[in-house]
């Protein structure tokens, strides 16, 4: 099978959302204000990395948020911000998915903000301030929340937990299937691909390039040093 055909097959498989994905999206749409309320609460906590007392408050809040979803949370002390390791174990698991997120931030000056204040979240549509939690039905997609760390990186934390809520509501999948185009091994995590286009034994010093006809190349896999 040509690489093009394999990529096309993977693209088709990944493009169409499955029934479980649609169910999780439906859950998210029905709980938008609940999700935003949790985000607003989290970004209201000052998280400047040099303020150890505030960082502990963030770590406490995040521990509670993850434990609420059935995660066991371990706190590891460091010279800087504590590292939280949250794990949600599954029986007979065939692999592990690991996500990295951070919760501390750098200093910011309130006088530099033209919309809202760093740790006083405010909703806006354009330049008009709005209450994103008011009303019913879908939240206006043009609404924005301004606050320190609302995007980097507390927003992704809340998005991850909202996705977990949707999955928990749906029920755990019987299995997770992973497709890769080229498998070279050297994994740091115990995740094994279900479908592999081509398996290429290499050393850690070698680099793999996949050249495609769609990019004006003769289709081939090139292995080079460094």
Coordinates of C-alpha atoms in Angstrom, one line a residue:
X1 CA 0.0 0.0 0.0
X2 CA 1.3 3.4 -0.9
X3 CA 1.9 6.0 1.9
X4 CA -0.7 8.2 0.2
X5 CA -3.4 5.5 0.5
X6 CA -2.5 5.0 4.1
X7 CA -2.7 8.7 5.0
X8 CA -6.0 9.0 3.1
X9 CA -7.4 6.0 5.1
X10 CA -6.3 7.5 8.4
X11 CA -7.6 10.9 7.5
X12 CA -11.1 9.5 6.7
X13 CA -11.1 7.6 9.9
X14 CA -10.1 10.6 12.0
X15 CA -12.2 13.1 10.2
X16 CA -15.6 11.7 11.0
X17 CA -16.5 12.0 14.7
X18 CA -17.6 8.8 16.3
X19 CA -20.8 8.4 18.3
X20 CA -18.9 8.7 21.7
X21 CA -17.2 11.9 20.5
X22 CA -20.6 13.4 19.5
X23 CA -22.0 12.4 22.9
X24 CA -19.2 14.1 24.8
X25 CA -19.7 17.2 22.6
X26 CA -23.4 17.2 23.5
X27 CA -22.5 17.0 27.2
X28 CA -20.1 20.0 26.8
X29 CA -22.7 22.0 25.0
X30 CA -25.3 21.3 27.7
X31 CA -22.9 22.4 30.5
X32 CA -21.1 25.4 29.0
X33 CA -21.9 27.7 31.9
X34 CA -20.9 25.1 34.5
X35 CA -17.5 24.8 32.7
X36 CA -17.0 28.5 32.5
X37 CA -17.9 29.0 36.1
X38 CA -15.1 26.6 37.1
X39 CA -12.7 28.4 34.8
X40 CA -13.6 31.8 36.3
X41 CA -13.1 30.4 39.8
X42 CA -9.7 29.0 39.0
X43 CA -8.3 32.1 37.2
X44 CA -9.5 34.2 40.1
X45 CA -6.7 32.6 42.2
X46 CA -3.4 34.7 41.7
X47 CA -0.8 32.3 40.4
X48 CA 2.5 34.2 40.2
X49 CA 5.2 31.6 40.6
X50 CA 7.2 33.6 43.1
X51 CA 4.3 33.9 45.6
X52 CA 4.5 30.6 47.4
X53 CA 1.4 31.1 49.5
X54 CA -0.8 31.7 46.4
X55 CA 0.8 28.8 44.5
X56 CA -0.2 26.5 47.4
X57 CA -3.8 27.8 47.1
X58 CA -3.7 26.9 43.4
X59 CA -2.3 23.4 44.1
X60 CA -5.0 22.8 46.7
X61 CA -7.7 23.9 44.3
X62 CA -6.4 21.7 41.5
X63 CA -6.1 18.8 43.8
X64 CA -9.7 19.1 44.7
X65 CA -10.8 19.5 41.1
X66 CA -8.9 16.4 40.0
X67 CA -10.1 14.3 43.0
X68 CA -13.6 15.3 42.2
X69 CA -13.2 13.4 38.9
X70 CA -11.8 10.3 40.5
X71 CA -8.1 11.0 40.2
X72 CA -5.6 10.1 42.9
X73 CA -3.4 13.1 43.3
X74 CA 0.2 13.1 44.6
X75 CA 2.0 16.3 45.4
X76 CA 5.7 16.5 44.9
X77 CA 7.7 19.3 46.5
X78 CA 10.2 21.2 44.3
X79 CA 12.4 24.3 44.8
X80 CA 9.7 26.1 42.7
X81 CA 6.0 25.3 42.4
X82 CA 4.7 21.9 43.7
X83 CA 4.2 19.3 41.0
X84 CA 0.9 17.6 41.0
X85 CA 0.7 14.1 39.6
X86 CA -2.9 13.1 39.0
X87 CA -3.7 9.5 38.0
X88 CA -7.0 7.8 37.1
X89 CA -6.3 4.1 37.0
X90 CA -8.3 1.7 34.9
X91 CA -8.5 -2.1 35.4
X92 CA -6.8 -4.2 32.7
X93 CA -5.4 -1.1 31.1
X94 CA -3.3 -1.8 27.9
X95 CA -1.6 1.6 28.0
X96 CA -1.2 5.0 29.6
X97 CA -2.1 8.4 28.3
X98 CA -0.1 11.2 29.8
X99 CA -1.0 14.9 29.6
X100 CA 1.2 17.8 30.8
X101 CA -0.3 21.1 32.1
X102 CA 1.1 23.9 34.2
X103 CA -0.6 26.3 36.6
X104 CA 1.9 28.9 37.7
X105 CA 2.6 32.1 35.8
X106 CA 4.8 35.1 35.5
X107 CA 4.2 38.6 37.0
X108 CA 1.9 41.1 35.2
X109 CA 1.1 44.7 35.7
X110 CA -2.6 45.6 36.2
X111 CA -2.1 49.0 34.6
X112 CA -1.2 47.3 31.3
X113 CA -4.7 45.7 31.1
X114 CA -7.3 47.5 29.0
X115 CA -10.0 44.8 29.6
X116 CA -10.6 43.5 33.1
X117 CA -7.8 42.9 35.6
X118 CA -5.4 40.0 36.0
X119 CA -7.2 38.1 38.7
X120 CA -10.7 39.6 38.3
X121 CA -12.1 37.7 35.3
X122 CA -14.4 39.7 33.1
X123 CA -16.4 38.7 30.0
X124 CA -16.5 40.8 26.9
X125 CA -18.0 40.7 23.5
X126 CA -15.9 43.0 21.5
X127 CA -15.4 46.0 23.8
X128 CA -18.7 45.5 25.6
X129 CA -18.5 43.9 29.0
X130 CA -21.0 41.0 29.5
X131 CA -21.9 38.4 32.0
X132 CA -21.0 35.1 30.3
X133 CA -22.7 33.1 33.0
X134 CA -26.1 34.8 32.6
X135 CA -29.0 33.5 30.6
X136 CA -29.7 30.1 29.2
X137 CA -29.0 28.3 25.9
X138 CA -25.7 28.4 24.1
X139 CA -23.0 30.8 25.2
X140 CA -22.2 33.4 22.5
X141 CA -19.2 32.0 20.6
X142 CA -17.9 35.6 20.2
X143 CA -17.7 36.1 24.0
X144 CA -14.3 36.2 25.6
X145 CA -13.1 35.9 29.2
X146 CA -10.1 38.1 30.1
X147 CA -8.0 37.2 33.1
X148 CA -4.4 36.1 33.8
X149 CA -3.7 32.5 32.7
X150 CA -7.2 32.1 31.2
X151 CA -5.5 30.7 28.1
X152 CA -2.0 29.8 29.3
X153 CA -2.5 27.5 31.0
X154 CA -5.6 27.3 33.2
X155 CA -8.0 27.2 30.3
X156 CA -6.5 23.9 29.0
X157 CA -6.7 22.5 32.5
X158 CA -10.4 23.2 32.8
X159 CA -11.0 22.0 29.2
X160 CA -9.3 18.7 30.0
X161 CA -11.4 18.3 33.1
X162 CA -14.6 19.1 31.2
X163 CA -13.6 16.5 28.6
X164 CA -13.2 14.0 31.5
X165 CA -16.6 14.9 32.8
X166 CA -18.1 14.2 29.4
X167 CA -16.3 10.9 29.2
X168 CA -17.3 9.9 32.7
X169 CA -20.9 10.7 31.9
X170 CA -20.6 8.6 28.8
X171 CA -18.7 5.7 30.5
X172 CA -15.2 4.4 30.0
X173 CA -14.3 3.1 26.6
X174 CA -13.5 -0.6 26.3
X175 CA -10.3 0.2 24.5
X176 CA -8.4 3.1 22.9
X177 CA -7.1 2.6 19.3
X178 CA -4.0 4.4 18.0
X179 CA -2.9 4.7 14.4
X180 CA 0.6 5.8 13.4
X181 CA 2.1 6.3 9.9
X182 CA 5.7 5.4 10.8
X183 CA 6.6 3.6 14.0
X184 CA 10.3 3.9 15.1
X185 CA 9.9 2.7 18.7
X186 CA 12.0 4.4 21.4
X187 CA 8.8 5.3 23.3
X188 CA 9.0 6.9 26.7
X189 CA 5.4 5.7 27.6
X190 CA 3.9 2.2 27.4
X191 CA 1.6 3.1 24.4
X192 CA 1.5 0.6 21.6
X193 CA -0.1 1.5 18.3
X194 CA -3.1 -0.6 17.1
X195 CA -2.4 0.1 13.4
X196 CA 1.1 0.7 12.0
X197 CA 1.7 1.8 8.4
X198 CA 5.4 0.9 8.5
X199 CA 7.7 -0.3 11.2
X200 CA 11.3 1.0 10.9
X201 CA 14.0 0.0 13.4
X202 CA 16.3 3.0 14.0
X203 CA 18.7 4.3 16.6
X204 CA 17.9 7.4 18.7
X205 CA 20.4 9.4 16.7
X206 CA 18.6 8.8 13.3
X207 CA 15.9 11.0 11.9
X208 CA 13.0 9.9 9.8
X209 CA 11.4 11.9 7.0
X210 CA 8.2 10.9 5.2
X211 CA 8.1 12.4 1.7
X212 CA 4.8 12.7 -0.1
X213 CA 3.6 13.0 -3.6
X214 CA 1.2 15.8 -2.6
X215 CA 4.2 17.9 -1.6
X216 CA 6.0 17.4 -5.0
X217 CA 8.2 14.5 -3.8
X218 CA 8.7 10.9 -4.8
X219 CA 7.0 9.0 -2.1
X220 CA 9.5 7.4 0.2
X221 CA 10.8 7.2 3.8
X222 CA 14.3 8.7 4.3
X223 CA 16.4 7.8 7.3
X224 CA 19.3 10.2 8.0
X225 CA 21.8 10.7 10.8
X226 CA 21.1 13.5 13.4

